[in-house]
Amino acid sequence: MSDDLGRPVLALNAGSSSLKFGFFMVGASGSRVLLSGAEETLAKPQAAVARIAQRMEAQGLPAPIAVGHRIVHGGPQCRRHTLIDAAVMWQLEAATAFAPLHVPPALALVRAAQACFSGIAQVACLDTAFHAGMPDVARTLPLPRELRALGIERYGFHGLSGESIVRQLGSDLPPRVVIAHLGHGASVTAVAQGASVDTSMGLTPTGGVIMSTRCGDIDPGVLAYVVREHGYDAAQLEALIDQRSGLLGISGLSGDMRELHAAAASTSASGADARLAIAMFCASVRKQIAAMAVVLGGVDLLVFTGGIGENDASTRAFICEGLEVLGIHKAMTRVSPAQEEELIAWRTWQLTQPPN
């Protein structure tokens, strides 16, 4: 197929339990989507990939020349988007310890795609890759050298989202951008001249701002306390910080911002808890935006993306309250969709270009 017309690429964007996909025709001049959708469960990855293939066939679409996969964490050995071979799969398997909720289902999806679309390239597109060039002052965690030597450092996440925002801005990209990706997971990233220089998430996707069910940054002494005084083990700690905290933990109601807005209208105690959860989330994001403004020496553009960032105007407005003292005004904010599937397809096309 002539690349002037584009080459067909399938992008698979796996979360911890669900899957978004896009089938694109990608070429040097850009990309266009031919099919997109979602699978609500990844419990049976082979069945999910088979259903996507059936939808493609039913619409008379061509077979893909490659499949690109979102991989949340590449660990210390896999820091760039890359073609997947046996060695890369081994490196990604080793990275499972850093993101046990996200990496295993993504790798199961890679195997399912290899089986369904045999003989074509599979590409790992890493959420951590966008942050791989962060300076040491941002990347290094204040831990002993022997632990840092094991790969314990700030990796950062939502990198595909950040890359897609930078790509969308194109020639309009200003020197100093803060990207607030706010959804079930949430992070804030400082971008200087198109490159990530600091970000709120750390070793895992649990750190940084308050999230739907994740606590974000917390006094480490809290964890030592619940281990020492209440007998928590590693599994209980992970469940506490990843599944029982954040908006859900504060409100006791829900980790869904839409449900909290509805509950906040009540004068009951649960309404007060919902209002507190919303206020704490917004304060947490606002603090990180302020921190990134200091890192950048000012802000030229603040971009909101992700489910909350794109669709929740009241939460965006609440977050922006007080940012005027940093010189961040409404005219300097922008709402932009996180086009992760298109970014995956584009990176996959780049890595599978035939030699000249």
XYZ file of C-alpha atoms in Angstrom:
356
model
C 0.000 0.000 0.000
C 1.336 3.439 -0.925
C 2.193 5.481 2.146
C 0.831 8.536 0.306
C -2.577 7.078 1.133
C -1.538 6.120 4.644
C -0.983 2.774 6.302
C -3.602 1.086 8.529
C -2.668 0.908 12.217
C -4.686 -0.415 15.159
C -4.198 1.359 18.504
C -5.159 -0.423 21.730
C -5.434 1.738 24.844
C -5.778 -0.612 27.808
C -6.732 0.593 31.265
C -6.733 -1.540 34.385
C -10.068 -3.142 33.440
C -11.337 -1.645 30.162
C -10.112 -0.985 26.639
C -10.424 1.865 24.153
C -9.324 1.309 20.569
C -8.911 3.220 17.344
C -8.166 2.051 13.811
C -6.370 4.742 11.822
C -4.985 5.367 8.385
C -1.664 7.021 9.193
C 0.748 8.754 6.836
C 3.319 11.505 6.746
C 0.630 14.154 6.317
C -1.450 13.016 9.299
C -3.992 10.413 10.307
C -7.698 9.772 10.018
C -9.799 7.472 12.134
C -11.632 4.657 10.369
C -13.129 2.978 13.433
C -13.102 3.578 17.166
C -14.825 2.199 20.207
C -14.429 0.570 23.590
C -14.587 -2.782 25.314
C -16.010 -2.582 28.804
C -14.003 -5.491 30.169
C -10.574 -7.004 29.667
C -11.376 -10.164 31.615
C -11.008 -12.127 28.346
C -8.473 -10.218 26.230
C -8.529 -12.697 23.332
C -12.298 -12.300 23.034
C -11.985 -8.498 23.195
C -9.420 -8.413 20.377
C -11.480 -10.876 18.330
C -14.547 -8.610 18.613
C -12.498 -5.637 17.402
C -11.207 -7.672 14.459
C -14.770 -8.735 13.625
C -15.947 -5.115 13.621
C -13.095 -4.164 11.294
C -13.931 -7.034 8.940
C -17.657 -6.231 8.989
C -16.897 -2.702 7.783
C -14.614 -3.926 5.026
C -11.517 -2.335 6.550
C -8.023 -3.470 5.569
C -5.877 -5.574 7.863
C -3.546 -3.500 10.067
C 0.154 -3.362 9.267
C 0.901 -3.010 12.989
C -0.756 -2.842 16.402
C 0.233 -0.219 18.957
C -0.327 -0.770 22.679
C -0.502 1.640 25.578
C 1.804 0.358 28.313
C 1.541 2.379 31.516
C 4.979 1.551 32.951
C 8.130 0.436 31.162
C 10.251 0.240 34.299
C 13.944 1.156 34.356
C 14.869 -0.903 31.279
C 12.234 0.208 28.770
C 12.069 4.001 28.554
C 11.159 4.666 24.911
C 8.345 3.620 22.585
C 9.627 0.450 20.977
C 8.908 -2.544 18.789
C 7.959 -5.544 20.919
C 10.133 -8.646 20.756
C 10.875 -11.350 23.316
C 13.468 -9.203 25.114
C 11.090 -6.236 25.377
C 8.297 -8.481 26.671
C 10.675 -9.695 29.376
C 11.490 -6.086 30.321
C 7.804 -5.194 30.458
C 7.025 -8.268 32.560
C 9.688 -7.083 35.011
C 7.967 -3.677 35.149
C 4.759 -5.304 36.426
C 5.974 -4.779 39.997
C 5.808 -1.006 39.482
C 2.207 -0.958 38.164
C 0.490 -4.257 39.064
C -2.986 -2.931 38.252
C -2.142 -1.728 34.759
C 0.738 -3.677 33.186
C -0.574 -7.285 33.426
C -3.828 -6.625 31.495
C -1.889 -4.639 28.881
C 0.569 -7.493 28.346
C -2.284 -10.000 28.145
C -3.691 -7.785 25.399
C -0.341 -7.811 23.559
C -0.391 -11.616 23.555
C -3.993 -11.646 22.352
C -3.148 -9.241 19.520
C -0.117 -11.325 18.546
C -2.387 -14.350 18.269
C -5.160 -12.556 16.368
C -2.929 -10.526 14.039
C -0.022 -12.917 13.611
C 3.044 -11.897 11.679
C 2.674 -8.107 12.059
C 4.580 -5.689 14.267
C 3.429 -4.985 17.817
C 4.611 -1.708 19.372
C 4.796 -0.664 23.024
C 3.840 2.986 23.531
C 4.835 3.910 27.056
C 3.108 6.397 29.330
C 6.492 6.868 31.010
C 8.385 7.725 27.800
C 7.315 11.394 27.704
C 8.968 11.939 31.088
C 12.160 9.953 30.433
C 14.231 13.096 29.885
C 13.286 14.852 33.130
C 16.280 16.425 34.902
C 17.799 14.627 37.866
C 16.365 17.160 40.316
C 12.851 16.067 39.292
C 13.527 12.391 38.558
C 15.507 11.451 41.675
C 13.676 10.416 44.842
C 15.266 11.265 48.220
C 16.168 7.673 49.064
C 19.465 5.825 49.672
C 21.580 5.087 46.621
C 21.131 1.315 46.927
C 17.358 1.677 46.515
C 17.681 4.160 43.673
C 19.946 1.644 41.934
C 16.944 -0.731 41.796
C 15.071 1.690 39.551
C 13.138 3.478 42.303
C 12.683 6.982 40.889
C 10.046 9.351 39.536
C 8.794 7.985 36.209
C 5.635 10.006 35.673
C 2.515 8.897 33.820
C -0.194 10.138 31.452
C 2.688 10.629 29.046
C 0.704 9.641 25.955
C -1.842 12.276 26.922
C 0.919 14.853 27.366
C 2.538 13.940 24.052
C -0.804 14.231 22.281
C -1.375 17.718 23.725
C 2.065 18.872 22.586
C 1.439 17.412 19.132
C -1.990 19.047 18.872
C -0.563 22.451 19.761
C 2.046 22.105 17.029
C 3.484 25.462 16.011
C 1.242 27.174 18.582
C 3.074 25.447 21.450
C 4.298 28.149 23.863
C 7.547 27.754 25.826
C 5.932 27.056 29.224
C 2.881 24.774 29.461
C 1.223 23.070 32.416
C -0.939 20.060 31.531
C -3.566 18.964 34.070
C -4.794 15.500 33.118
C -7.819 14.986 35.362
C -9.807 11.787 35.221
C -10.077 8.629 37.328
C -6.317 9.054 37.578
C -4.961 12.588 37.673
C -1.600 14.267 37.248
C -0.066 17.664 36.531
C 2.980 18.059 34.286
C 5.349 20.950 33.546
C 6.344 21.134 29.874
C 9.222 23.366 28.761
C 9.851 23.768 25.032
C 7.744 20.667 24.385
C 9.532 18.412 26.907
C 8.373 17.196 30.305
C 10.585 18.632 33.045
C 8.546 17.669 36.115
C 5.329 15.848 36.932
C 3.227 15.046 39.981
C 3.118 11.233 39.774
C 6.191 9.350 40.922
C 7.355 5.736 40.956
C 3.767 4.560 40.473
C 0.469 6.064 39.281
C -0.604 6.415 42.924
C 1.381 9.554 43.780
C 0.678 13.232 43.217
C -2.764 14.817 43.391
C -5.859 13.318 45.032
C -7.630 11.006 42.583
C -10.856 9.048 42.317
C -9.806 6.177 44.588
C -6.054 6.818 44.941
C -4.712 8.914 47.789
C -2.005 10.794 45.891
C 0.868 12.173 47.952
C 0.577 11.251 51.617
C 2.822 11.390 54.681
C 4.787 8.091 54.483
C 4.473 7.887 58.247
C 0.779 7.106 57.788
C 1.723 3.883 56.022
C 4.263 2.959 58.671
C 1.616 3.636 61.325
C -1.067 1.367 59.833
C 1.510 -1.399 59.357
C 2.849 -1.111 62.892
C -0.379 -0.455 64.777
C -2.996 -2.197 62.624
C -1.067 -5.030 61.027
C -1.510 -4.044 57.378
C 0.460 -6.124 54.881
C 1.549 -5.083 51.363
C -1.719 -6.146 49.730
C -3.774 -4.219 52.290
C -1.589 -1.145 51.840
C -2.051 -1.277 48.055
C -5.810 -1.649 48.428
C -5.845 1.290 50.873
C -3.918 3.737 48.701
C -5.202 2.613 45.279
C -8.824 1.562 45.805
C -10.206 2.964 49.082
C -8.792 6.492 49.258
C -9.022 9.697 47.242
C -12.469 11.120 46.507
C -14.088 7.839 47.563
C -12.251 7.724 50.874
C -12.931 11.362 51.754
C -16.597 11.352 50.822
C -17.495 7.796 51.797
C -19.837 7.973 48.809
C -18.146 7.706 45.452
C -14.973 8.303 43.470
C -17.027 9.690 40.572
C -16.951 13.500 40.467
C -20.379 13.592 38.796
C -21.962 11.729 41.699
C -20.174 13.962 44.191
C -21.508 17.115 42.502
C -25.029 15.699 42.789
C -24.527 14.766 46.443
C -22.928 18.144 47.267
C -26.272 19.886 46.782
C -27.645 18.119 49.851
C -27.620 19.773 53.296
C -27.034 16.394 54.938
C -23.768 15.132 56.403
C -23.111 13.192 53.190
C -23.477 16.439 51.254
C -20.847 18.052 53.454
C -18.512 15.107 52.873
C -19.020 15.395 49.105
C -18.249 19.123 49.200
C -15.099 18.447 51.225
C -13.924 15.826 48.720
C -14.435 18.224 45.798
C -12.681 21.072 47.622
C -9.720 18.878 48.575
C -9.356 17.575 45.009
C -9.362 21.089 43.592
C -6.897 22.342 46.218
C -4.608 19.404 45.483
C -4.581 20.127 41.744
C -4.204 23.872 42.335
C -1.122 23.280 44.515
C 0.503 21.155 41.826
C -0.216 23.742 39.144
C 1.442 26.350 41.358
C 4.440 24.072 41.904
C 4.838 23.487 38.167
C 4.574 27.226 37.549
C 7.593 27.692 39.809
C 9.476 24.903 38.006
C 8.836 26.637 34.671
C 9.421 30.177 35.915
C 5.900 31.130 34.856
C 3.090 29.710 32.744
C 2.116 30.635 29.194
C -0.680 28.082 28.856
C -2.635 25.825 31.226
C -4.253 22.841 29.477
C -7.033 20.758 31.029
C -7.610 17.275 29.671
C -9.016 13.907 30.803
C -12.621 13.137 31.707
C -12.924 15.730 34.488
C -10.592 18.218 32.835
C -12.508 18.197 29.552
C -16.104 17.933 30.782
C -16.421 19.474 34.263
C -16.481 23.258 33.898
C -17.330 23.925 37.552
C -14.356 21.892 38.790
C -12.032 23.654 36.325
C -13.280 27.024 37.566
C -12.806 26.008 41.213
C -9.246 24.858 40.492
C -8.429 28.150 38.770
C -9.606 30.256 41.727
C -6.543 31.992 43.126
C -4.200 31.156 40.261
C -4.338 34.809 39.212
C -1.629 35.522 41.795
C 0.675 33.438 39.582
C -0.332 35.371 36.492
C -2.570 32.536 35.240
C -5.804 34.007 33.880
C -8.802 32.490 32.118
C -7.522 33.536 28.699
C -4.417 31.418 29.323
C -6.371 28.190 29.861
C -7.421 25.673 27.240
C -9.504 22.498 27.229
C -8.101 19.843 24.928
C -9.008 16.163 24.419
C -6.373 13.563 25.218
C -6.035 11.894 21.819
C -4.111 8.908 23.124
C -5.252 6.385 20.518
C -4.195 8.657 17.647
C -0.831 9.271 19.347
C -0.339 5.498 19.739
C -1.140 4.985 16.065
C 1.251 7.755 14.990
C 4.134 6.443 17.110
C 3.461 2.917 15.860
C 3.536 4.130 12.248
C 6.855 5.902 12.905
C 8.449 2.780 14.368
C 7.252 0.502 11.563
C 8.207 2.669 8.608
C 9.880 0.556 5.903
C 13.520 1.498 5.207
C 14.078 3.969 2.374
